[in-house]
């Protein structure tokens, strides 16, 4: 082709550009090539600028050739960009190849929190005895938390519970309030102070026979070395036609021995009082405190671990269950407390610190198969 501009031959320019483009091995290098030919001071741009000096005929011819050159170089740049993109993708695919057939590699970083572990063990033991898990809300109506459990508004037990009350609801009457004729504060919302309201919810929702186990969070305005404003309880409730104190005792002795893994663990029932059970009994397990060291098992000393009793006839009545036909027993236990005893955890507050070193020590490996009643056989350091 002729040297139409008198400066350079467009066909040679295209050839030179193709060589440069082929040599560009990265998007950055390719961009440099583009600027070299098509940039503001690029070779082709400068040639176009020189067209003005030609006479009209030559300008038209040369202009067409330069435009054609520009199209070809632009197309070559586009192809090269696509090629570089494909190469980069292929490189990434090769580098990041994952073999999905390899066995999973566990980092062993995660741990099951001792509270979760303890709940699982308790539920497993009662599950064996035919109990099913039930749950209820953390924000509870006063009626379920107190009144229906035979704790009327003026009852002193309400003070002992250090209740967190929520602000009164405005402009809304609850179902309870409607049916009870707006009893003073029957609809007032509280953070439940125990898991016992789930007894009420269950009995109102279903007819006996009932056999439930209720693990969950509970709340009291109390904070020191042995009390936390949030803690966990597990509630149990059995209601049937001929349930009696012997069932309560047999069931709880069996539980204590299974949970602590001691077949002949002494268990004692000590008369007590709860408004919602009659008679009521506190349950103690045998222990020894010789040399200032607490050890669970026989030893002449006692340690209280849970509250229990026969469901008060008034409570059954409040739930529409005829006390002349049905009896029941109930119990409530602090989960932190039994977890501390079983796993030797000295300070209640550490449960909620989210300290990873603590969890590494007292937590349980998720894939260890726990013996249902005694925790992991070869778990983390809690043994
Ligand atoms: N709710 C009682 C408490 O929090 C425990 C309890 C439950 C006692 C069921 C008897 C029966 O202290």
XYZ file of C-alpha atoms and ligand atoms in Angstrom:
395
model
C 0.000 0.000 0.000
C 1.162 3.569 -0.601
C 2.465 5.874 1.965
C -0.739 7.891 1.773
C 0.031 10.378 4.490
C 3.636 10.718 3.623
C 4.422 9.792 7.242
C 3.676 6.102 7.667
C 2.024 3.195 5.940
C -1.281 2.201 7.644
C -0.793 -1.466 6.712
C 2.602 -1.485 8.421
C 1.050 0.259 11.373
C -1.589 -2.468 11.614
C 1.111 -5.133 11.435
C 3.174 -3.431 14.149
C 0.091 -3.079 16.349
C -0.732 -6.785 15.893
C 2.768 -7.785 17.010
C 2.550 -5.533 20.089
C -0.932 -6.795 20.914
C 0.159 -10.430 20.657
C 3.066 -9.703 23.001
C 0.874 -8.114 25.685
C 0.562 -10.659 28.479
C -1.630 -8.699 30.875
C -4.572 -6.288 30.706
C -2.190 -3.507 31.794
C 0.266 -4.241 28.988
C -2.629 -4.334 26.500
C -3.823 -0.937 27.671
C -0.334 0.453 27.047
C -0.521 -0.840 23.471
C -3.908 0.799 22.985
C -2.577 4.135 24.186
C 0.499 3.787 21.957
C -1.641 3.518 18.803
C -5.058 4.992 19.567
C -4.359 7.308 22.512
C -4.502 11.099 22.232
C -0.868 11.154 21.094
C -0.995 7.647 19.612
C 0.571 6.873 16.255
C -2.711 6.437 14.385
C -4.212 9.516 16.020
C -1.261 11.620 14.886
C -1.562 10.249 11.348
C -5.219 11.269 11.266
C -4.276 14.715 12.391
C -1.956 15.033 9.396
C -4.766 14.353 6.941
C -5.666 18.037 6.892
C -2.515 18.821 4.910
C -3.562 16.670 1.941
C -5.641 17.692 -1.002
C -9.303 16.614 -0.940
C -8.950 13.517 -3.127
C -5.937 12.116 -1.342
C -7.507 13.021 2.023
C -10.644 10.984 1.255
C -8.621 7.924 0.238
C -6.170 8.169 3.084
C -8.981 8.896 5.563
C -10.791 5.704 4.543
C -7.613 3.661 4.953
C -6.842 5.115 8.368
C -10.388 4.499 9.569
C -10.076 0.922 8.360
C -6.758 0.607 10.211
C -8.361 1.971 13.357
C -11.209 -0.580 13.122
C -8.766 -3.453 12.677
C -6.556 -2.412 15.586
C -9.626 -1.897 17.796
C -10.905 -5.368 16.859
C -7.496 -6.919 17.558
C -7.407 -5.195 20.963
C -10.883 -6.567 21.775
C -9.909 -10.106 20.841
C -6.748 -9.875 22.928
C -8.724 -8.592 25.945
C -11.080 -11.549 25.664
C -8.139 -13.960 25.342
C -6.441 -12.520 28.438
C -9.723 -12.751 30.381
C -10.152 -16.405 29.468
C -6.580 -17.175 30.423
C -7.002 -15.477 33.811
C -10.176 -17.469 34.468
C -8.528 -20.732 33.476
C -5.596 -19.983 35.730
C -7.950 -19.320 38.651
C -9.928 -22.468 38.002
C -6.744 -24.516 37.948
C -5.376 -22.886 41.098
C -8.624 -23.104 43.053
C -9.572 -26.616 42.127
C -11.454 -28.324 44.952
C -11.614 -32.072 45.207
C -15.093 -32.675 46.554
C -14.342 -36.359 47.056
C -11.736 -35.677 49.746
C -12.788 -36.433 53.330
C -13.845 -33.341 55.320
C -11.082 -31.802 57.375
C -12.267 -30.545 60.732
C -10.324 -27.810 62.384
C -11.517 -28.803 65.869
C -12.065 -25.136 66.675
C -15.722 -25.263 67.632
C -16.994 -26.485 70.978
C -20.401 -27.336 72.394
C -21.105 -25.011 75.328
C -21.480 -26.888 78.639
C -25.018 -25.475 79.037
C -26.067 -26.965 75.696
C -24.327 -30.218 76.526
C -26.036 -30.425 79.928
C -29.459 -29.703 78.415
C -28.876 -32.473 75.859
C -27.983 -34.939 78.580
C -31.002 -34.040 80.747
C -33.364 -34.264 77.776
C -31.843 -37.625 76.785
C -32.410 -39.096 80.239
C -36.005 -37.905 80.498
C -36.550 -38.846 76.859
C -35.763 -42.438 77.811
C -38.526 -42.167 80.405
C -41.052 -41.027 77.810
C -40.917 -37.252 78.331
C -41.171 -34.921 75.342
C -39.617 -31.446 75.086
C -41.925 -28.424 75.418
C -41.038 -24.748 75.217
C -42.569 -21.370 75.987
C -41.837 -17.669 75.461
C -39.204 -15.743 77.444
C -41.509 -12.731 77.591
C -44.428 -14.078 79.535
C -47.759 -12.811 80.820
C -47.978 -12.362 84.560
C -50.911 -14.784 84.493
C -48.800 -17.728 83.300
C -45.713 -16.847 85.329
C -47.575 -16.257 88.619
C -51.355 -16.171 88.891
C -52.209 -19.510 87.282
C -49.418 -21.092 89.337
C -51.335 -20.127 92.475
C -49.193 -17.044 93.120
C -51.822 -14.250 93.343
C -50.790 -10.569 93.002
C -50.225 -9.974 96.723
C -48.280 -13.192 97.241
C -44.817 -12.692 98.832
C -43.270 -15.194 96.404
C -43.518 -12.477 93.772
C -40.971 -10.382 95.644
C -38.633 -13.337 96.052
C -38.568 -13.784 92.317
C -36.917 -10.388 91.635
C -39.020 -10.064 88.537
C -38.091 -7.993 85.491
C -41.361 -6.288 84.596
C -41.893 -4.892 81.122
C -43.663 -1.543 80.655
C -47.477 -1.961 80.762
C -49.053 -2.474 77.380
C -51.229 0.419 76.352
C -54.521 0.287 74.518
C -54.531 -3.463 74.275
C -56.428 -5.912 76.386
C -55.060 -9.421 76.478
C -57.210 -12.537 76.223
C -56.395 -13.268 79.833
C -57.474 -9.854 80.966
C -60.720 -10.216 79.056
C -61.574 -13.587 80.574
C -60.435 -12.691 84.079
C -62.269 -9.373 84.109
C -59.080 -7.284 83.955
C -57.436 -8.810 87.027
C -55.049 -6.233 88.371
C -51.959 -7.115 86.461
C -52.797 -10.494 84.962
C -51.690 -9.337 81.541
C -48.600 -7.456 82.619
C -45.574 -8.728 80.727
C -42.574 -10.101 82.599
C -39.374 -11.875 81.668
C -40.289 -15.322 82.940
C -38.687 -15.947 86.334
C -38.866 -19.727 85.990
C -39.838 -22.369 83.420
C -43.021 -23.228 85.376
C -45.317 -21.084 83.138
C -44.791 -23.759 80.480
C -46.651 -26.151 82.823
C -49.667 -23.865 82.516
C -49.368 -23.375 78.764
C -49.128 -27.129 78.252
C -52.066 -28.030 80.515
C -54.247 -25.372 78.881
C -53.361 -26.706 75.443
C -53.636 -30.449 75.949
C -55.442 -33.019 78.032
C -53.579 -35.564 80.182
C -51.660 -37.797 79.991
C -48.855 -35.211 79.978
C -45.151 -35.896 80.296
C -43.000 -32.898 79.344
C -39.475 -31.703 79.924
C -38.864 -27.957 79.434
C -35.332 -26.588 79.141
C -34.949 -22.844 78.680
C -33.800 -19.395 79.726
C -35.122 -17.666 82.813
C -34.528 -14.179 84.216
C -34.270 -12.536 87.626
C -32.913 -9.147 88.698
C -30.075 -10.669 90.648
C -26.348 -10.514 89.977
C -23.474 -11.810 92.086
C -20.976 -14.668 92.124
C -23.723 -17.286 92.255
C -26.584 -15.478 90.466
C -26.882 -14.215 86.932
C -29.801 -12.077 85.616
C -30.183 -14.683 82.867
C -29.867 -18.349 83.705
C -31.327 -21.669 82.614
C -33.830 -24.009 84.168
C -35.380 -27.276 83.223
C -38.951 -28.001 84.212
C -40.648 -31.370 84.309
C -44.374 -32.104 84.461
C -46.295 -35.365 84.592
C -50.100 -35.457 84.797
C -52.069 -38.695 84.668
C -54.946 -40.459 86.385
C -53.016 -42.156 89.136
C -49.764 -40.236 89.413
C -48.486 -40.154 92.995
C -45.525 -39.187 95.135
C -43.907 -42.589 94.502
C -43.649 -41.724 90.796
C -42.082 -38.377 91.630
C -39.493 -40.007 93.855
C -38.690 -42.900 91.528
C -38.369 -40.623 88.522
C -36.089 -38.088 90.212
C -33.878 -40.670 91.952
C -33.416 -42.363 88.575
C -32.572 -39.038 86.963
C -30.013 -37.976 89.605
C -28.186 -41.299 89.421
C -28.147 -41.332 85.610
C -27.070 -37.696 85.288
C -24.169 -37.946 87.719
C -23.318 -41.474 86.589
C -23.368 -42.873 90.118
C -25.581 -45.963 90.497
C -25.926 -45.778 94.265
C -26.006 -41.985 94.630
C -27.962 -41.162 97.818
C -31.016 -38.996 97.068
C -33.068 -37.312 99.802
C -36.504 -35.659 99.650
C -36.802 -32.802 102.131
C -40.177 -31.145 102.852
C -40.423 -27.667 101.343
C -42.915 -25.147 100.034
C -43.883 -23.916 96.590
C -47.255 -22.250 95.944
C -47.896 -24.481 92.919
C -47.130 -27.875 94.489
C -48.559 -29.657 97.520
C -46.808 -31.424 99.087
C -43.491 -29.958 97.980
C -40.031 -31.391 98.353
C -36.520 -30.169 97.821
C -34.254 -32.849 96.385
C -30.754 -33.295 97.835
C -27.994 -35.585 96.627
C -25.291 -37.154 98.768
C -21.861 -35.595 98.812
C -18.724 -35.254 100.848
C -16.985 -31.999 101.723
C -14.011 -33.630 103.409
C -10.901 -31.476 103.258
C -12.910 -28.591 101.773
C -13.297 -30.499 98.515
C -16.802 -31.185 97.227
C -17.333 -34.682 95.913
C -20.672 -36.026 94.742
C -21.641 -39.485 96.016
C -21.953 -41.096 99.449
C -20.261 -39.100 102.178
C -22.674 -38.054 104.885
C -23.344 -34.568 103.542
C -26.141 -33.208 101.341
C -26.397 -30.835 98.411
C -29.681 -29.353 97.184
C -30.177 -29.648 93.441
C -33.848 -29.231 92.601
C -37.373 -28.348 93.726
C -40.375 -30.603 93.199
C -43.845 -31.524 94.371
C -47.298 -32.823 93.509
C -49.109 -30.332 91.270
C -51.404 -28.221 93.455
C -55.126 -29.013 92.826
C -55.741 -25.286 92.297
C -53.211 -25.254 89.470
C -54.882 -28.218 87.773
C -58.222 -26.481 88.258
C -56.857 -23.208 86.781
C -55.980 -25.176 83.658
C -59.338 -26.869 83.281
C -58.120 -30.252 84.529
C -60.285 -31.980 87.152
C -58.144 -32.615 90.270
C -60.525 -35.370 91.339
C -59.587 -37.314 88.221
C -56.005 -36.341 87.627
C -52.895 -35.847 89.730
C -49.453 -34.804 88.696
C -45.951 -34.010 89.816
C -43.594 -31.282 88.723
C -39.990 -30.325 89.285
C -37.642 -27.481 88.428
C -33.870 -27.469 88.337
C -31.150 -24.890 87.669
C -29.053 -26.034 84.725
C -25.950 -23.939 85.498
C -25.848 -25.385 88.983
C -25.881 -29.047 87.944
C -23.489 -28.342 85.057
C -21.042 -26.718 87.531
C -21.322 -29.726 89.848
C -20.958 -32.335 87.140
C -18.149 -30.680 85.201
C -16.287 -28.943 88.005
C -16.883 -25.396 86.792
C -16.121 -23.098 89.746
C -17.625 -19.712 88.733
C -21.135 -19.156 87.379
C -20.231 -15.902 85.648
C -17.741 -17.587 83.321
C -20.598 -19.326 81.490
C -21.446 -16.071 79.713
C -18.006 -14.515 79.208
C -17.585 -16.024 75.732
C -13.922 -16.571 76.571
C -12.590 -18.937 73.951
C -9.937 -20.375 76.280
C -12.684 -21.245 78.770
C -14.792 -22.856 76.064
C -11.804 -24.840 74.828
C -11.356 -26.184 78.324
C -14.940 -26.790 79.439
C -16.636 -27.215 76.056
C -17.286 -30.457 74.211
C -16.201 -31.551 70.775
C -19.228 -31.500 68.489
C -18.541 -34.841 66.855
C -17.702 -36.759 69.978
C -20.525 -39.159 70.516
C -21.628 -38.468 74.073
C -22.818 -41.311 76.180
C -26.360 -40.128 76.752
C -25.977 -39.805 80.462
C -22.329 -39.195 81.162
C -21.238 -36.737 78.523
C -18.505 -37.302 75.980
C -16.306 -40.307 76.709
C -13.179 -38.548 75.482
C -14.345 -34.969 75.271
C -12.525 -31.726 75.952
C -11.021 -30.995 79.324
C -14.189 -30.973 81.375
C -13.781 -34.512 82.728
N -40.246 -23.021 89.667
C -39.544 -23.336 90.879
C -38.378 -22.359 91.051
O -38.024 -21.681 90.113
C -39.037 -24.750 90.881
C -40.120 -25.785 90.907
C -40.677 -26.238 89.720
C -40.574 -26.311 92.096
C -41.691 -27.211 89.742
C -41.559 -27.263 92.134
C -42.120 -27.720 90.976
O -37.805 -22.255 92.095
